[in-house]
Short mmCIF file of C-alpha atoms and ligand atoms in Angstrom, two decimals:
data_model
loop_
_atom_site.label_atom_id
_atom_site.label_comp_id
_atom_site.label_asym_id
_atom_site.label_seq_id
_atom_site.Cartn_x
_atom_site.Cartn_y
_atom_site.Cartn_z
CA UNK A 504 21.91 -48.99 10.44
CA UNK A 505 20.65 -52.31 9.21
CA UNK A 506 17.13 -53.69 8.48
CA UNK A 507 15.82 -57.21 8.68
CA UNK A 508 13.87 -56.84 5.53
CA UNK A 509 15.00 -58.20 2.06
CA UNK A 510 16.58 -55.23 0.22
CA UNK A 511 15.14 -56.30 -3.00
CA UNK A 512 11.29 -56.09 -1.85
CA UNK A 513 10.07 -52.83 -0.65
CA UNK A 514 9.82 -52.48 3.18
CA UNK A 515 6.15 -51.81 4.61
CA UNK A 516 7.48 -48.42 5.64
CA UNK A 517 8.43 -47.64 1.94
CA UNK A 518 4.92 -48.82 0.97
CA UNK A 519 3.05 -46.86 3.17
CA UNK A 520 5.27 -43.84 2.29
CA UNK A 521 4.50 -44.23 -1.07
CA UNK A 522 0.74 -44.84 -0.39
CA UNK A 523 0.81 -41.48 1.77
CA UNK A 524 2.34 -39.52 -1.04
CA UNK A 525 -0.26 -40.75 -3.63
CA UNK A 526 -3.05 -39.93 -1.40
CA UNK A 527 -1.40 -36.36 -0.68
CA UNK A 528 -1.03 -35.72 -4.31
CA UNK A 529 -4.66 -36.63 -4.95
CA UNK A 530 -6.03 -34.64 -2.17
CA UNK A 531 -3.84 -31.62 -3.26
CA UNK A 532 -5.37 -32.05 -6.85
CA UNK A 533 -8.92 -32.32 -5.46
CA UNK A 534 -8.23 -29.28 -3.35
CA UNK A 535 -6.81 -27.22 -6.15
CA UNK A 536 -9.75 -28.24 -8.16
CA UNK A 537 -12.17 -27.15 -5.31
CA UNK A 538 -10.71 -23.78 -4.74
CA UNK A 539 -10.27 -22.99 -8.26
CA UNK A 540 -13.85 -24.00 -9.06
CA UNK A 541 -15.43 -20.75 -7.90
CA UNK A 542 -18.24 -20.12 -5.40
CA UNK A 543 -20.21 -17.36 -7.05
CA UNK A 544 -18.78 -14.71 -4.97
CA UNK A 545 -20.34 -15.56 -1.80
CA UNK A 546 -16.95 -15.38 0.05
CA UNK A 547 -17.08 -19.08 1.30
CA UNK A 548 -13.68 -19.66 -0.32
CA UNK A 549 -10.69 -17.52 0.64
CA UNK A 550 -9.12 -16.27 -2.75
CA UNK A 551 -8.04 -12.75 -2.94
CA UNK A 552 -8.53 -10.01 -0.20
CA UNK A 553 -7.44 -6.77 0.65
CA UNK A 554 -4.27 -5.24 -0.78
CA UNK A 555 -2.38 -2.21 -0.97
CA UNK A 556 -0.20 -1.52 -4.06
CA UNK A 557 0.98 1.01 -5.96
CA UNK A 558 -0.10 2.02 -9.65
CA UNK A 559 2.01 3.15 -12.66
CA UNK A 560 2.33 6.73 -11.19
CA UNK A 561 3.69 5.47 -7.87
CA UNK A 562 0.34 6.54 -6.14
CA UNK A 563 -1.19 3.78 -3.55
CA UNK A 564 -4.13 2.03 -4.67
CA UNK A 565 -6.10 -0.51 -2.75
CA UNK A 566 -8.60 -3.25 -3.69
CA UNK A 567 -11.47 -0.77 -2.51
CA UNK A 568 -10.73 1.55 -5.25
CA UNK A 569 -11.98 -0.88 -7.80
CA UNK A 570 -15.51 -1.50 -5.98
CA UNK A 571 -18.41 -1.47 -8.29
CA UNK A 572 -16.52 -3.06 -11.05
CA UNK A 573 -15.38 -6.72 -11.54
CA UNK A 574 -11.70 -7.16 -11.50
CA UNK A 575 -9.94 -9.36 -13.79
CA UNK A 576 -6.45 -10.23 -11.87
CA UNK A 577 -3.34 -11.44 -13.43
CA UNK A 578 -0.03 -11.96 -11.76
CA UNK A 579 3.09 -11.96 -13.68
CA UNK A 580 6.11 -9.76 -14.77
CA UNK A 581 7.24 -7.61 -17.47
CA UNK A 582 10.24 -9.62 -18.45
CA UNK A 583 8.36 -12.59 -18.87
CA UNK A 584 9.27 -13.89 -22.48
CA UNK A 585 5.86 -15.85 -23.39
CA UNK A 586 3.28 -16.39 -21.06
CA UNK A 587 2.29 -13.08 -19.58
CA UNK A 588 2.39 -11.11 -22.85
CA UNK A 589 0.35 -13.89 -24.48
CA UNK A 590 -2.15 -13.67 -21.62
CA UNK A 591 -2.32 -9.92 -21.68
CA UNK A 592 -2.98 -9.68 -25.46
CA UNK A 593 -5.90 -12.12 -24.75
CA UNK A 594 -7.20 -10.13 -22.03
CA UNK A 595 -7.07 -6.74 -24.09
CA UNK A 596 -8.60 -8.77 -26.89
CA UNK A 597 -11.44 -10.05 -24.60
CA UNK A 598 -12.03 -6.39 -23.54
CA UNK A 599 -12.49 -5.51 -27.08
CA UNK A 600 -14.76 -8.33 -27.74
CA UNK A 601 -16.86 -7.40 -24.68
CA UNK A 602 -17.67 -3.89 -26.16
CA UNK A 603 -19.57 -1.73 -23.82
CA UNK A 604 -19.74 -4.31 -21.19
CA UNK A 605 -15.86 -4.00 -20.80
CA UNK A 606 -16.56 -0.73 -18.81
CA UNK A 607 -17.65 -2.91 -16.08
CA UNK A 608 -14.55 -4.97 -15.94
CA UNK A 609 -10.98 -3.55 -14.73
CA UNK A 610 -8.06 -5.72 -15.78
CA UNK A 611 -5.29 -5.65 -13.28
CA UNK A 612 -1.55 -6.86 -13.87
CA UNK A 613 0.29 -7.39 -10.64
CA UNK A 614 4.01 -7.85 -10.83
CA UNK A 615 5.79 -10.62 -8.86
CA UNK A 616 9.15 -8.99 -9.88
CA UNK A 617 8.87 -5.70 -7.99
CA UNK A 618 12.65 -5.39 -8.10
CA UNK A 619 12.62 -4.74 -11.78
CA UNK A 620 8.96 -3.67 -12.34
CA UNK A 621 8.96 -0.35 -10.87
CA UNK A 622 5.84 1.93 -11.16
CA UNK A 623 7.19 3.35 -14.47
CA UNK A 624 8.02 0.05 -15.82
CA UNK A 625 4.64 -1.62 -15.15
CA UNK A 626 2.81 1.44 -16.51
CA UNK A 627 4.65 1.55 -19.70
CA UNK A 628 4.37 -2.42 -20.01
CA UNK A 629 0.45 -2.45 -19.48
CA UNK A 630 -0.12 0.46 -21.75
CA UNK A 631 1.26 -1.93 -24.53
CA UNK A 632 -2.00 -3.87 -24.19
CA UNK A 633 -4.32 -0.98 -24.53
CA UNK A 634 -5.92 1.53 -22.33
CA UNK A 635 -7.87 -0.79 -20.08
CA UNK A 636 -5.01 -2.88 -18.45
CA UNK A 637 -3.53 -1.41 -15.38
CA UNK A 638 -0.26 -2.43 -14.11
CA UNK A 639 0.37 -2.63 -10.33
CA UNK A 640 3.65 -2.91 -8.26
CA UNK A 641 4.44 -2.73 -4.60
CA UNK A 642 7.02 -3.43 -2.08
CA UNK A 643 8.51 -7.20 -1.74
CA UNK A 644 6.05 -7.45 1.53
CA UNK A 645 3.04 -5.89 -0.50
CA UNK A 646 3.53 -8.36 -3.46
CA UNK A 647 4.09 -11.24 -1.17
CA UNK A 648 0.87 -10.50 0.66
CA UNK A 649 -1.33 -10.11 -2.15
CA UNK A 650 0.07 -13.04 -4.02
CA UNK A 651 -0.43 -15.19 -1.00
CA UNK A 652 -4.05 -14.25 -0.79
CA UNK A 653 -4.71 -15.11 -4.31
CA UNK A 654 -2.79 -18.40 -3.88
CA UNK A 655 -0.16 -17.30 -6.51
CA UNK A 656 3.10 -19.24 -6.50
CA UNK A 657 6.04 -17.25 -7.61
CA UNK A 658 9.93 -17.68 -7.34
CA UNK A 659 13.19 -16.40 -8.63
CA UNK A 660 14.77 -18.73 -11.20
CA UNK A 661 18.69 -17.54 -11.41
CA UNK A 662 19.95 -17.81 -15.21
CA UNK A 663 23.40 -16.13 -14.52
CA UNK A 664 25.62 -14.36 -11.96
CA UNK A 665 24.56 -10.86 -12.66
CA UNK A 666 21.94 -9.01 -10.59
CA UNK A 667 19.35 -9.10 -13.42
CA UNK A 668 20.14 -12.53 -14.52
CA UNK A 669 16.99 -14.20 -13.37
CA UNK A 670 13.52 -14.97 -14.49
CA UNK A 671 10.43 -15.67 -12.32
CA UNK A 672 8.49 -18.89 -12.22
CA UNK A 673 4.92 -18.14 -11.61
CA UNK A 674 1.52 -19.49 -11.66
CA UNK A 675 -0.69 -18.40 -14.45
CA UNK A 676 -4.44 -18.02 -13.79
CA UNK A 677 -6.83 -15.01 -14.36
CA UNK A 678 -8.92 -14.56 -11.31
CA UNK A 679 -12.37 -12.94 -11.84
CA UNK A 680 -13.61 -10.99 -8.92
CA UNK A 681 -17.15 -9.65 -7.99
CA UNK A 682 -17.69 -5.80 -7.82
CA UNK A 683 -17.64 -6.19 -4.04
CA UNK A 684 -14.27 -7.86 -4.21
CA UNK A 685 -15.14 -11.68 -3.68
CA UNK A 686 -13.85 -14.20 -5.71
CA UNK A 687 -16.25 -15.56 -8.56
CA UNK A 688 -14.08 -17.89 -10.83
CA UNK A 689 -10.74 -18.67 -12.26
CA UNK A 690 -10.42 -18.07 -15.96
CA UNK A 691 -8.00 -20.29 -17.75
CA UNK A 692 -5.18 -17.91 -18.96
CA UNK A 693 -4.29 -19.70 -22.04
CA UNK A 694 -7.49 -19.07 -23.83
CA UNK A 695 -8.12 -16.76 -26.81
CA UNK A 696 -9.64 -13.37 -26.34
CA UNK A 697 -13.02 -14.64 -27.76
CA UNK A 698 -13.13 -17.41 -24.93
CA UNK A 699 -12.23 -15.17 -22.16
CA UNK A 700 -14.89 -12.65 -23.34
CA UNK A 701 -17.56 -15.46 -23.56
CA UNK A 702 -16.66 -16.49 -19.94
CA UNK A 703 -16.87 -13.00 -18.46
CA UNK A 704 -20.18 -12.30 -20.06
CA UNK A 705 -21.70 -15.62 -18.56
CA UNK A 706 -20.33 -14.59 -15.14
CA UNK A 707 -21.55 -10.97 -15.49
CA UNK A 708 -25.03 -12.19 -16.23
NI1 NI B 1221 5.00 -14.73 -17.16
#
C-alpha cells in the first residue's frame, strides 16, 4: 500500500487519530473524576450494587446484610506484597481513631484473587487487621460481578510457570457506602488512618 503524502510529515489521518486519542484521554480522565467524585449517596451515579459473596466461614453474605451501617469497601488480595496490607492497616487505624463512631462502619475486604483466597484465607488475613475488618470471597463469577459494579480493575500478572506464580494488578480505592447501600464517596487508599477517619467523620455528619 502506498500513500501520496510525504512520509516525513504526519498525514492528516495520523493527526486526527492523535487528536482523537488526546480527546479520549481527557474525556476518560474527566469521567473518572466525576464518577469518583461522589454524589452524597442519592444513587444518581452507578457505583456499587447488590452482591452475593462468602464470608470467612464460607457462609453466603449479601450487601443487604450490612444495611444500617456504612460500608467501607476495599478490593485487593491477601498475597499483595505492599498496597493491600498498608491500606488495611490504615483502615484498622482509622477505626481505632473513630472510637465509638466506628460501630457505625463496616470495613469489608473483598478479594480479587478467589483462586487462592478461600474463606479460611481471607478470614485469617482480615483478622490480622483487627476485629472490625471482614474478609469476603466468592466464585470467579461473583467476584467479577461485584468488581464490575464497583468499577474495580484487576488482572492476573504471571511471574513464573507454576500455578501460583502470579500477582494481581488491581485498582486501589476505598469506597464509602451509605447505610442504604448507595455510593457516597471514594476515599484515597494512600492516606493515614487519621486522614481516613477525618473523611469518614465528615461524611457521617
Ligand atoms: Ni494489593
